[in-house]
């Protein structure tokens, strides 16, 4: 990679602070921001999340950020911020409100979305499943039943065939482990199940849907002139043993958590040759205390890392450490989500710059990182936390749906434009 040496030099010069001015990124580095359909579009009334909000009486996404109607404005702002790519998802429940129905007008809507991105010079990365399902799919047991995998594959085939000329980058699932953990182990998300046995079944079915979906996409593109790049987005965290209790046992739990939730799925899918690149989301560090082998989160007031608005431990070095461990896979890497929710603008800026320095450092040490996506482009519905946490580069006034670029986003815009970070 041409710029590796220059990045390395700028980082090496950190020993002499007066000489350290900037870190350059590789020339083709892709700068982006991510969103998901349910969290931003609004009026996704056929989705299982919508039914769950009503049933559990939690805050409703309702019109969310009204992105369904205001996507043009949002993408123009993304362009103004010098982004080169946007990651978004298609809402399966919107497109297919019944198992045998694919609404042409909704497919048409997403065509307009993709054409708008492309006209603005923004590369689309599309996620097919970002935590939500059509109600009919959930009601027939969703991914709990292996028989239902075919419903998902039918949707995947339909969409990929429709969009193959305009989209190259497909992310079949977002964070399967997060989905399974929240929906089937702790039951905070739909369908609100708490059963390890069911969770294992769902994960097995999602993994198999992924593998079949990967093959299906490859066969669709085989007959077309375009290339396809297919992956699954995996959430990675820095796990550390909780220092204050039983350190020995905590270390074992932390090691196992890291192995299972950070790398297991990547190991499995790379062995099957089903990942064209690694797509990773990194936010924070988690302290682990022993509670059975897999361990539990340890929240302790004496940890020295800063916490964000949601109480997550901010630890940029964790991103560097985890990225370094990806080198052995010999695959291109995208940071598909990285971001924070804060109460003060300067904290976003601190988070952004400190994490980007870690990305640059990992590149300088040979990790083939192709792009970085901030989560998220606009403020949005943060699942069971509702509208409180604000991750966006762009602020949303939920009464008027007015958009406003946040001050820290201009720092990101400058970095994107210059392809370097000034120190
Ligand atoms: C998810 C997003 C979510 C973000 C912040 C990611 O794990 O993909 O949907 O909003 O984390 O919690």
Short mmCIF file of C-alpha atoms and ligand atoms in Angstrom, two decimals:
data_model
loop_
_atom_site.label_atom_id
_atom_site.label_comp_id
_atom_site.label_asym_id
_atom_site.label_seq_id
_atom_site.Cartn_x
_atom_site.Cartn_y
_atom_site.Cartn_z
CA UNK A 1 0.00 0.00 0.00
CA UNK A 2 1.64 3.18 -1.18
CA UNK A 3 0.94 5.28 1.85
CA UNK A 4 1.91 2.74 4.47
CA UNK A 5 5.44 4.09 4.73
CA UNK A 6 4.31 7.68 5.05
CA UNK A 7 1.75 6.74 7.67
CA UNK A 8 4.38 4.76 9.53
CA UNK A 9 6.76 7.74 9.41
CA UNK A 10 4.20 10.11 10.81
CA UNK A 11 3.33 7.67 13.56
CA UNK A 12 6.96 6.85 14.31
CA UNK A 13 7.66 10.50 14.73
CA UNK A 14 5.34 10.46 17.75
CA UNK A 15 8.54 10.09 19.77
CA UNK A 16 9.27 13.69 18.76
CA UNK A 17 5.99 15.53 19.34
CA UNK A 18 7.14 18.72 17.66
CA UNK A 19 7.66 16.80 14.39
CA UNK A 20 4.29 15.11 14.49
CA UNK A 21 1.87 17.13 12.43
CA UNK A 22 -0.48 14.82 10.60
CA UNK A 23 -1.34 11.26 9.71
CA UNK A 24 -2.15 10.50 6.06
CA UNK A 25 -4.55 7.80 4.95
CA UNK A 26 -4.09 5.73 1.77
CA UNK A 27 -5.23 7.61 -1.38
CA UNK A 28 -8.20 5.36 -2.09
CA UNK A 29 -9.43 5.30 1.49
CA UNK A 30 -13.23 5.42 1.67
CA UNK A 31 -14.86 7.81 4.15
CA UNK A 32 -18.45 7.17 5.05
CA UNK A 33 -21.28 7.14 7.54
CA UNK A 34 -23.86 4.47 8.29
CA UNK A 35 -27.56 4.31 9.07
CA UNK A 36 -30.23 1.62 9.19
CA UNK A 37 -33.76 1.70 7.82
CA UNK A 38 -35.80 1.09 10.96
CA UNK A 39 -33.76 3.57 12.97
CA UNK A 40 -34.18 6.43 10.52
CA UNK A 41 -36.94 5.99 7.93
CA UNK A 42 -40.07 6.09 10.06
CA UNK A 43 -43.49 4.50 9.49
CA UNK A 44 -42.17 0.96 9.34
CA UNK A 45 -45.40 -0.42 10.69
CA UNK A 46 -45.04 -3.94 9.27
CA UNK A 47 -41.88 -4.60 11.20
CA UNK A 48 -41.63 -6.83 14.28
CA UNK A 49 -39.92 -3.98 16.16
CA UNK A 50 -43.02 -1.85 15.76
CA UNK A 51 -45.20 -4.63 17.18
CA UNK A 52 -42.74 -5.14 20.05
CA UNK A 53 -42.77 -1.43 20.98
CA UNK A 54 -46.54 -1.52 21.26
CA UNK A 55 -46.60 -4.77 23.20
CA UNK A 56 -43.87 -3.74 25.68
CA UNK A 57 -45.02 -0.12 25.83
CA UNK A 58 -41.52 1.18 25.10
CA UNK A 59 -40.77 4.34 23.14
CA UNK A 60 -41.96 3.96 19.56
CA UNK A 61 -39.83 4.69 16.52
CA UNK A 62 -42.94 6.15 14.82
CA UNK A 63 -41.65 8.56 12.16
CA UNK A 64 -38.05 8.14 13.41
CA UNK A 65 -35.97 10.77 11.60
CA UNK A 66 -38.40 10.82 8.67
CA UNK A 67 -35.53 9.78 6.46
CA UNK A 68 -37.93 7.91 4.16
CA UNK A 69 -39.21 11.28 2.98
CA UNK A 70 -36.10 13.37 3.60
CA UNK A 71 -33.36 11.10 2.25
CA UNK A 72 -32.38 13.61 -0.42
CA UNK A 73 -31.67 16.26 2.20
CA UNK A 74 -29.68 13.78 4.27
CA UNK A 75 -27.56 12.64 1.37
CA UNK A 76 -26.90 16.21 0.26
CA UNK A 77 -25.62 16.90 3.76
CA UNK A 78 -23.47 13.76 3.56
CA UNK A 79 -22.00 15.17 0.37
CA UNK A 80 -21.45 18.53 2.04
CA UNK A 81 -19.46 16.66 4.69
CA UNK A 82 -17.21 15.26 1.94
CA UNK A 83 -18.25 11.66 2.47
CA UNK A 84 -17.59 9.16 -0.28
CA UNK A 85 -19.96 6.41 0.87
CA UNK A 86 -23.14 5.75 2.82
CA UNK A 87 -24.08 2.45 4.41
CA UNK A 88 -27.82 1.92 4.74
CA UNK A 89 -30.25 -0.97 5.02
CA UNK A 90 -33.37 -2.00 3.13
CA UNK A 91 -36.43 -2.73 5.26
CA UNK A 92 -37.62 -6.24 4.42
CA UNK A 93 -40.97 -5.63 6.17
CA UNK A 94 -41.63 -2.57 4.01
CA UNK A 95 -40.84 -4.36 0.77
CA UNK A 96 -42.61 -7.58 1.67
CA UNK A 97 -45.54 -7.05 4.05
CA UNK A 98 -46.73 -10.60 3.22
CA UNK A 99 -44.69 -13.67 2.34
CA UNK A 100 -45.69 -13.67 -1.33
CA UNK A 101 -45.84 -9.95 -1.90
CA UNK A 102 -43.02 -7.69 -3.06
CA UNK A 103 -44.26 -4.14 -3.35
CA UNK A 104 -42.97 -2.61 -6.55
CA UNK A 105 -43.47 0.92 -5.23
CA UNK A 106 -41.21 0.18 -2.23
CA UNK A 107 -38.56 -1.38 -4.44
CA UNK A 108 -38.96 1.74 -6.57
CA UNK A 109 -38.40 3.88 -3.49
CA UNK A 110 -35.09 2.17 -2.75
CA UNK A 111 -34.12 2.53 -6.41
CA UNK A 112 -34.59 6.25 -6.05
CA UNK A 113 -32.53 6.21 -2.85
CA UNK A 114 -29.66 4.39 -4.55
CA UNK A 115 -29.82 6.57 -7.68
CA UNK A 116 -29.74 9.66 -5.48
CA UNK A 117 -26.63 8.42 -3.69
CA UNK A 118 -24.92 7.60 -6.94
CA UNK A 119 -25.82 10.91 -8.54
CA UNK A 120 -24.18 12.63 -5.57
CA UNK A 121 -21.07 10.47 -5.93
CA UNK A 122 -21.78 8.49 -2.75
CA UNK A 123 -21.04 4.78 -2.90
CA UNK A 124 -23.84 2.65 -1.44
CA UNK A 125 -23.15 -0.23 0.96
CA UNK A 126 -26.42 -2.07 1.56
CA UNK A 127 -27.36 -4.22 4.55
CA UNK A 128 -30.18 -6.67 3.90
CA UNK A 129 -31.00 -7.46 7.53
CA UNK A 130 -30.36 -4.90 10.26
CA UNK A 131 -32.13 -6.46 13.29
CA UNK A 132 -35.75 -6.15 12.02
CA UNK A 133 -38.11 -8.66 10.40
CA UNK A 134 -41.54 -8.50 8.82
CA UNK A 135 -44.24 -9.31 11.41
CA UNK A 136 -45.38 -12.34 9.36
CA UNK A 137 -41.87 -13.77 9.49
CA UNK A 138 -41.61 -13.34 13.29
CA UNK A 139 -45.07 -14.77 13.77
CA UNK A 140 -43.99 -17.91 12.00
CA UNK A 141 -40.97 -18.16 14.38
CA UNK A 142 -38.43 -16.20 12.34
CA UNK A 143 -34.93 -17.64 12.29
CA UNK A 144 -35.83 -20.09 15.05
CA UNK A 145 -37.04 -22.43 12.34
CA UNK A 146 -34.66 -23.65 9.65
CA UNK A 147 -37.66 -23.88 7.29
CA UNK A 148 -37.92 -20.09 7.33
CA UNK A 149 -34.45 -19.53 5.91
CA UNK A 150 -35.97 -19.86 2.45
CA UNK A 151 -38.18 -16.81 3.05
CA UNK A 152 -35.09 -14.73 3.74
CA UNK A 153 -33.26 -16.15 0.74
CA UNK A 154 -36.20 -15.38 -1.51
CA UNK A 155 -36.12 -11.75 -0.37
CA UNK A 156 -32.35 -11.62 -0.84
CA UNK A 157 -32.60 -13.01 -4.36
CA UNK A 158 -35.35 -10.61 -5.35
CA UNK A 159 -33.47 -7.58 -4.07
CA UNK A 160 -30.07 -8.51 -5.41
CA UNK A 161 -31.50 -9.24 -8.84
CA UNK A 162 -33.28 -5.89 -8.85
CA UNK A 163 -30.21 -3.91 -7.74
CA UNK A 164 -27.28 -5.82 -9.19
CA UNK A 165 -26.39 -3.12 -11.69
CA UNK A 166 -26.21 -0.37 -9.09
CA UNK A 167 -24.87 -1.98 -5.94
CA UNK A 168 -21.60 -3.87 -5.48
CA UNK A 169 -21.31 -4.01 -1.74
CA UNK A 170 -23.75 -6.22 0.12
CA UNK A 171 -23.83 -6.86 3.84
CA UNK A 172 -26.24 -9.72 4.35
CA UNK A 173 -26.63 -9.44 8.13
CA UNK A 174 -25.76 -6.80 10.68
CA UNK A 175 -24.27 -8.15 13.92
CA UNK A 176 -25.91 -11.59 14.20
CA UNK A 177 -24.52 -12.08 17.70
CA UNK A 178 -25.93 -8.80 18.98
CA UNK A 179 -29.28 -9.69 17.41
CA UNK A 180 -29.29 -13.13 18.99
CA UNK A 181 -28.06 -11.91 22.38
CA UNK A 182 -30.64 -9.14 22.72
CA UNK A 183 -33.56 -11.01 21.18
CA UNK A 184 -33.03 -14.56 22.45
CA UNK A 185 -30.77 -14.47 25.52
CA UNK A 186 -31.60 -11.35 27.49
CA UNK A 187 -34.95 -10.79 25.75
CA UNK A 188 -34.65 -6.98 25.58
CA UNK A 189 -35.42 -6.97 21.87
CA UNK A 190 -38.04 -8.77 19.80
CA UNK A 191 -39.07 -11.52 20.07
CA UNK A 192 -38.22 -11.12 23.78
CA UNK A 193 -37.14 -14.74 24.28
CA UNK A 194 -34.72 -15.84 27.02
CA UNK A 195 -33.41 -19.23 26.03
CA UNK A 196 -29.84 -20.27 25.29
CA UNK A 197 -31.12 -23.27 23.31
CA UNK A 198 -33.25 -21.09 21.03
CA UNK A 199 -30.44 -18.56 20.71
CA UNK A 200 -28.09 -21.27 19.45
CA UNK A 201 -30.67 -22.44 16.93
CA UNK A 202 -31.21 -18.89 15.63
CA UNK A 203 -27.49 -18.29 15.29
CA UNK A 204 -27.06 -21.56 13.45
CA UNK A 205 -29.89 -20.68 11.04
CA UNK A 206 -28.63 -17.16 10.45
CA UNK A 207 -25.15 -18.46 9.72
CA UNK A 208 -26.54 -20.96 7.28
CA UNK A 209 -28.77 -18.26 5.69
CA UNK A 210 -25.63 -16.15 5.33
CA UNK A 211 -23.67 -18.90 3.58
CA UNK A 212 -26.52 -19.69 1.18
CA UNK A 213 -27.14 -15.98 0.64
CA UNK A 214 -23.47 -15.43 -0.15
CA UNK A 215 -23.55 -18.18 -2.76
CA UNK A 216 -26.79 -16.84 -4.23
CA UNK A 217 -25.34 -13.34 -4.65
CA UNK A 218 -22.22 -14.74 -6.26
CA UNK A 219 -24.29 -16.75 -8.72
CA UNK A 220 -26.42 -13.71 -9.62
CA UNK A 221 -23.33 -11.62 -10.34
CA UNK A 222 -21.67 -14.42 -12.28
CA UNK A 223 -24.05 -13.61 -15.11
CA UNK A 224 -23.50 -9.86 -14.89
CA UNK A 225 -20.60 -7.60 -15.83
CA UNK A 226 -20.36 -6.12 -12.36
CA UNK A 227 -18.29 -7.32 -9.41
CA UNK A 228 -19.83 -8.09 -6.06
CA UNK A 229 -18.32 -7.81 -2.59
CA UNK A 230 -20.24 -9.61 0.09
CA UNK A 231 -19.80 -9.73 3.82
CA UNK A 232 -21.55 -9.75 7.17
CA UNK A 233 -21.10 -7.02 9.77
CA UNK A 234 -19.61 -8.23 13.04
CA UNK A 235 -19.57 -6.31 16.30
CA UNK A 236 -16.20 -6.41 18.06
CA UNK A 237 -15.41 -5.21 21.57
CA UNK A 238 -12.34 -4.97 23.70
CA UNK A 239 -12.93 -7.32 26.63
CA UNK A 240 -10.93 -6.92 29.83
CA UNK A 241 -11.18 -8.83 33.07
CA UNK A 242 -12.86 -6.92 35.84
CA UNK A 243 -9.94 -5.97 38.10
CA UNK A 244 -11.73 -5.75 41.38
CA UNK A 245 -13.18 -9.17 42.05
CA UNK A 246 -11.88 -12.60 41.19
CA UNK A 247 -9.24 -11.58 38.66
CA UNK A 248 -8.17 -15.11 37.66
CA UNK A 249 -11.66 -16.33 36.84
CA UNK A 250 -12.57 -12.99 35.29
CA UNK A 251 -9.59 -13.34 32.95
CA UNK A 252 -10.81 -16.73 31.76
CA UNK A 253 -14.33 -15.36 31.12
CA UNK A 254 -12.94 -12.35 29.33
CA UNK A 255 -10.72 -14.55 27.12
CA UNK A 256 -13.66 -16.77 26.21
CA UNK A 257 -15.95 -13.81 25.48
CA UNK A 258 -13.33 -12.33 23.19
CA UNK A 259 -12.86 -15.62 21.37
CA UNK A 260 -16.55 -16.36 20.94
CA UNK A 261 -18.06 -13.01 20.26
CA UNK A 262 -15.23 -11.23 18.41
CA UNK A 263 -13.76 -13.88 16.16
CA UNK A 264 -15.74 -17.11 16.11
CA UNK A 265 -18.05 -16.18 13.27
CA UNK A 266 -15.21 -14.68 11.22
CA UNK A 267 -13.14 -17.84 11.72
CA UNK A 268 -16.02 -20.01 10.65
CA UNK A 269 -16.98 -17.99 7.57
CA UNK A 270 -13.43 -17.46 6.37
CA UNK A 271 -12.89 -21.22 6.52
CA UNK A 272 -15.95 -21.56 4.27
CA UNK A 273 -14.49 -18.84 1.96
CA UNK A 274 -17.67 -16.81 2.34
CA UNK A 275 -16.35 -13.36 3.27
CA UNK A 276 -15.01 -11.05 0.57
CA UNK A 277 -13.91 -8.55 3.20
CA UNK A 278 -14.16 -8.06 6.94
CA UNK A 279 -16.80 -5.56 8.06
CA UNK A 280 -16.52 -4.59 11.71
CA UNK A 281 -18.27 -2.35 14.17
CA UNK A 282 -16.32 -1.13 17.19
CA UNK A 283 -17.58 1.14 19.94
CA UNK A 284 -16.08 0.43 23.35
CA UNK A 285 -14.50 -1.71 26.01
CA UNK A 286 -16.37 -4.06 28.27
CA UNK A 287 -15.15 -5.29 31.64
CA UNK A 288 -16.03 -8.90 32.26
CA UNK A 289 -16.60 -10.67 35.53
CA UNK A 290 -16.89 -14.41 35.99
CA UNK A 291 -20.45 -15.67 35.85
CA UNK A 292 -20.30 -19.08 34.36
CA UNK A 293 -17.58 -19.39 31.75
CA UNK A 294 -18.91 -16.82 29.30
CA UNK A 295 -18.98 -14.17 32.01
CA UNK A 296 -21.07 -11.09 32.56
CA UNK A 297 -20.54 -7.39 32.16
CA UNK A 298 -18.86 -5.77 35.13
CA UNK A 299 -19.83 -2.20 35.76
CA UNK A 300 -17.53 -0.60 38.26
CA UNK A 301 -17.11 3.01 39.17
CA UNK A 302 -13.31 2.81 39.49
CA UNK A 303 -12.47 1.94 35.92
CA UNK A 304 -10.46 4.82 34.60
CA UNK A 305 -11.82 5.02 31.05
CA UNK A 306 -14.28 7.76 30.27
CA UNK A 307 -17.89 6.66 29.81
CA UNK A 308 -20.15 8.02 27.10
CA UNK A 309 -23.81 9.05 27.40
CA UNK A 310 -24.84 5.38 27.44
CA UNK A 311 -22.25 4.44 30.09
CA UNK A 312 -19.96 2.66 27.59
CA UNK A 313 -16.23 2.69 28.38
CA UNK A 314 -14.43 4.63 25.67
CA UNK A 315 -11.18 2.91 24.77
CA UNK A 316 -9.73 3.83 21.34
CA UNK A 317 -6.71 1.59 21.75
CA UNK A 318 -9.07 -1.39 21.74
CA UNK A 319 -9.87 -0.63 18.10
CA UNK A 320 -6.17 -0.63 17.23
CA UNK A 321 -5.57 -3.89 19.11
CA UNK A 322 -8.51 -5.65 17.48
CA UNK A 323 -7.68 -4.39 13.99
CA UNK A 324 -4.14 -5.69 14.36
CA UNK A 325 -5.52 -9.15 15.02
CA UNK A 326 -7.28 -9.13 11.65
CA UNK A 327 -4.05 -9.16 9.67
CA UNK A 328 -3.85 -12.93 9.71
CA UNK A 329 -7.08 -13.23 7.68
CA UNK A 330 -5.48 -11.55 4.73
CA UNK A 331 -8.71 -9.82 3.73
CA UNK A 332 -9.58 -6.17 3.18
CA UNK A 333 -11.15 -4.57 6.25
CA UNK A 334 -13.82 -1.91 6.63
CA UNK A 335 -14.68 -0.24 9.92
CA UNK A 336 -18.41 -0.31 9.22
CA UNK A 337 -19.51 1.47 12.39
CA UNK A 338 -17.65 3.50 14.95
CA UNK A 339 -19.21 6.29 16.92
CA UNK A 340 -20.61 7.49 20.17
CA UNK A 341 -23.51 9.28 21.84
CA UNK A 342 -22.45 12.24 23.95
CA UNK A 343 -23.89 15.20 25.74
CA UNK A 344 -21.11 17.58 24.60
CA UNK A 345 -19.83 18.22 21.12
CA UNK A 346 -16.12 18.21 22.07
CA UNK A 347 -16.48 14.62 23.31
CA UNK A 348 -17.58 13.45 19.85
CA UNK A 349 -14.56 15.14 18.36
CA UNK A 350 -12.22 13.56 20.88
CA UNK A 351 -13.74 10.13 20.18
CA UNK A 352 -13.53 10.55 16.41
CA UNK A 353 -9.93 11.73 16.29
CA UNK A 354 -8.62 9.24 18.85
CA UNK A 355 -10.23 6.31 17.04
CA UNK A 356 -9.03 7.48 13.63
CA UNK A 357 -5.47 7.68 14.91
CA UNK A 358 -5.83 4.03 15.89
CA UNK A 359 -7.14 3.14 12.43
CA UNK A 360 -4.16 4.93 10.86
CA UNK A 361 -1.77 3.17 13.16
CA UNK A 362 -3.22 -0.25 12.28
CA UNK A 363 -2.87 0.63 8.55
CA UNK A 364 0.74 1.62 9.10
CA UNK A 365 1.34 -1.80 10.63
CA UNK A 366 0.01 -3.66 7.63
CA UNK A 367 -3.73 -4.09 8.21
CA UNK A 368 -5.45 -3.56 4.87
CA UNK A 369 -8.16 -1.13 6.00
CA UNK A 370 -10.10 0.22 3.05
CA UNK A 371 -12.62 2.51 4.71
CA UNK A 372 -14.17 3.96 7.83
CA UNK A 373 -17.88 4.66 8.48
CA UNK A 374 -19.05 6.84 11.33
CA UNK A 375 -22.19 5.65 13.10
CA UNK A 376 -24.33 7.43 12.31
CA UNK A 377 -25.05 9.89 9.52
CA UNK A 378 -28.08 11.33 11.31
CA UNK A 379 -29.43 11.07 14.85
CA UNK A 380 -31.80 8.14 15.03
CA UNK A 381 -33.87 5.69 17.03
CA UNK A 382 -31.48 3.80 19.29
CA UNK A 383 -33.62 0.67 19.74
CA UNK A 384 -34.75 0.11 23.33
CA UNK A 385 -33.01 3.36 24.39
CA UNK A 386 -35.36 5.35 22.18
CA UNK A 387 -34.34 8.80 20.93
CA UNK A 388 -32.14 9.84 23.90
CA UNK A 389 -28.72 8.77 22.60
CA UNK A 390 -27.60 10.84 19.63
CA UNK A 391 -24.95 9.28 17.44
CA UNK A 392 -25.41 11.46 14.36
CA UNK A 393 -23.08 13.75 12.46
CA UNK A 394 -26.33 15.55 11.82
CA UNK A 395 -28.75 16.58 14.55
CA UNK A 396 -32.45 15.93 14.07
CA UNK A 397 -35.13 18.09 15.61
CA UNK A 398 -37.79 15.43 16.18
CA UNK A 399 -40.60 18.00 16.26
CA UNK A 400 -39.84 19.70 12.98
CA UNK A 401 -37.47 17.16 11.36
CA UNK A 402 -35.09 19.99 10.73
CA UNK A 403 -31.52 18.88 10.08
CA UNK A 404 -28.42 20.61 11.46
CA UNK A 405 -24.79 19.59 11.00
CA UNK A 406 -23.16 19.21 14.42
CA UNK A 407 -19.91 21.15 14.97
CA UNK A 408 -17.75 18.00 15.38
CA UNK A 409 -18.94 16.79 11.98
CA UNK A 410 -16.92 19.59 10.37
CA UNK A 411 -13.80 18.02 11.86
CA UNK A 412 -14.80 14.77 10.17
CA UNK A 413 -15.52 16.63 6.92
CA UNK A 414 -12.03 18.16 6.97
CA UNK A 415 -10.43 14.76 7.61
CA UNK A 416 -12.45 13.22 4.76
CA UNK A 417 -11.51 16.00 2.38
CA UNK A 418 -7.81 16.09 3.22
CA UNK A 419 -7.53 12.33 3.78
CA UNK A 420 -5.41 12.99 6.83
CA UNK A 421 -5.69 13.91 10.48
CA UNK A 422 -3.89 16.91 11.79
CA UNK A 423 -2.56 16.49 15.26
C1 LIG B 1 -25.90 -1.25 15.63
C2 LIG B 1 -26.73 0.01 15.48
C3 LIG B 1 -26.79 0.77 16.79
C4 LIG B 1 -25.38 1.10 17.20
C5 LIG B 1 -25.26 1.92 18.48
C6 LIG B 1 -24.63 -1.05 16.42
O1 LIG B 1 -24.29 -2.20 17.11
O2 LIG B 1 -25.62 -1.80 14.38
O3 LIG B 1 -28.00 -0.33 15.02
O4 LIG B 1 -27.55 1.91 16.71
O5 LIG B 1 -24.69 -0.12 17.43
O6 LIG B 1 -25.75 1.21 19.56
#
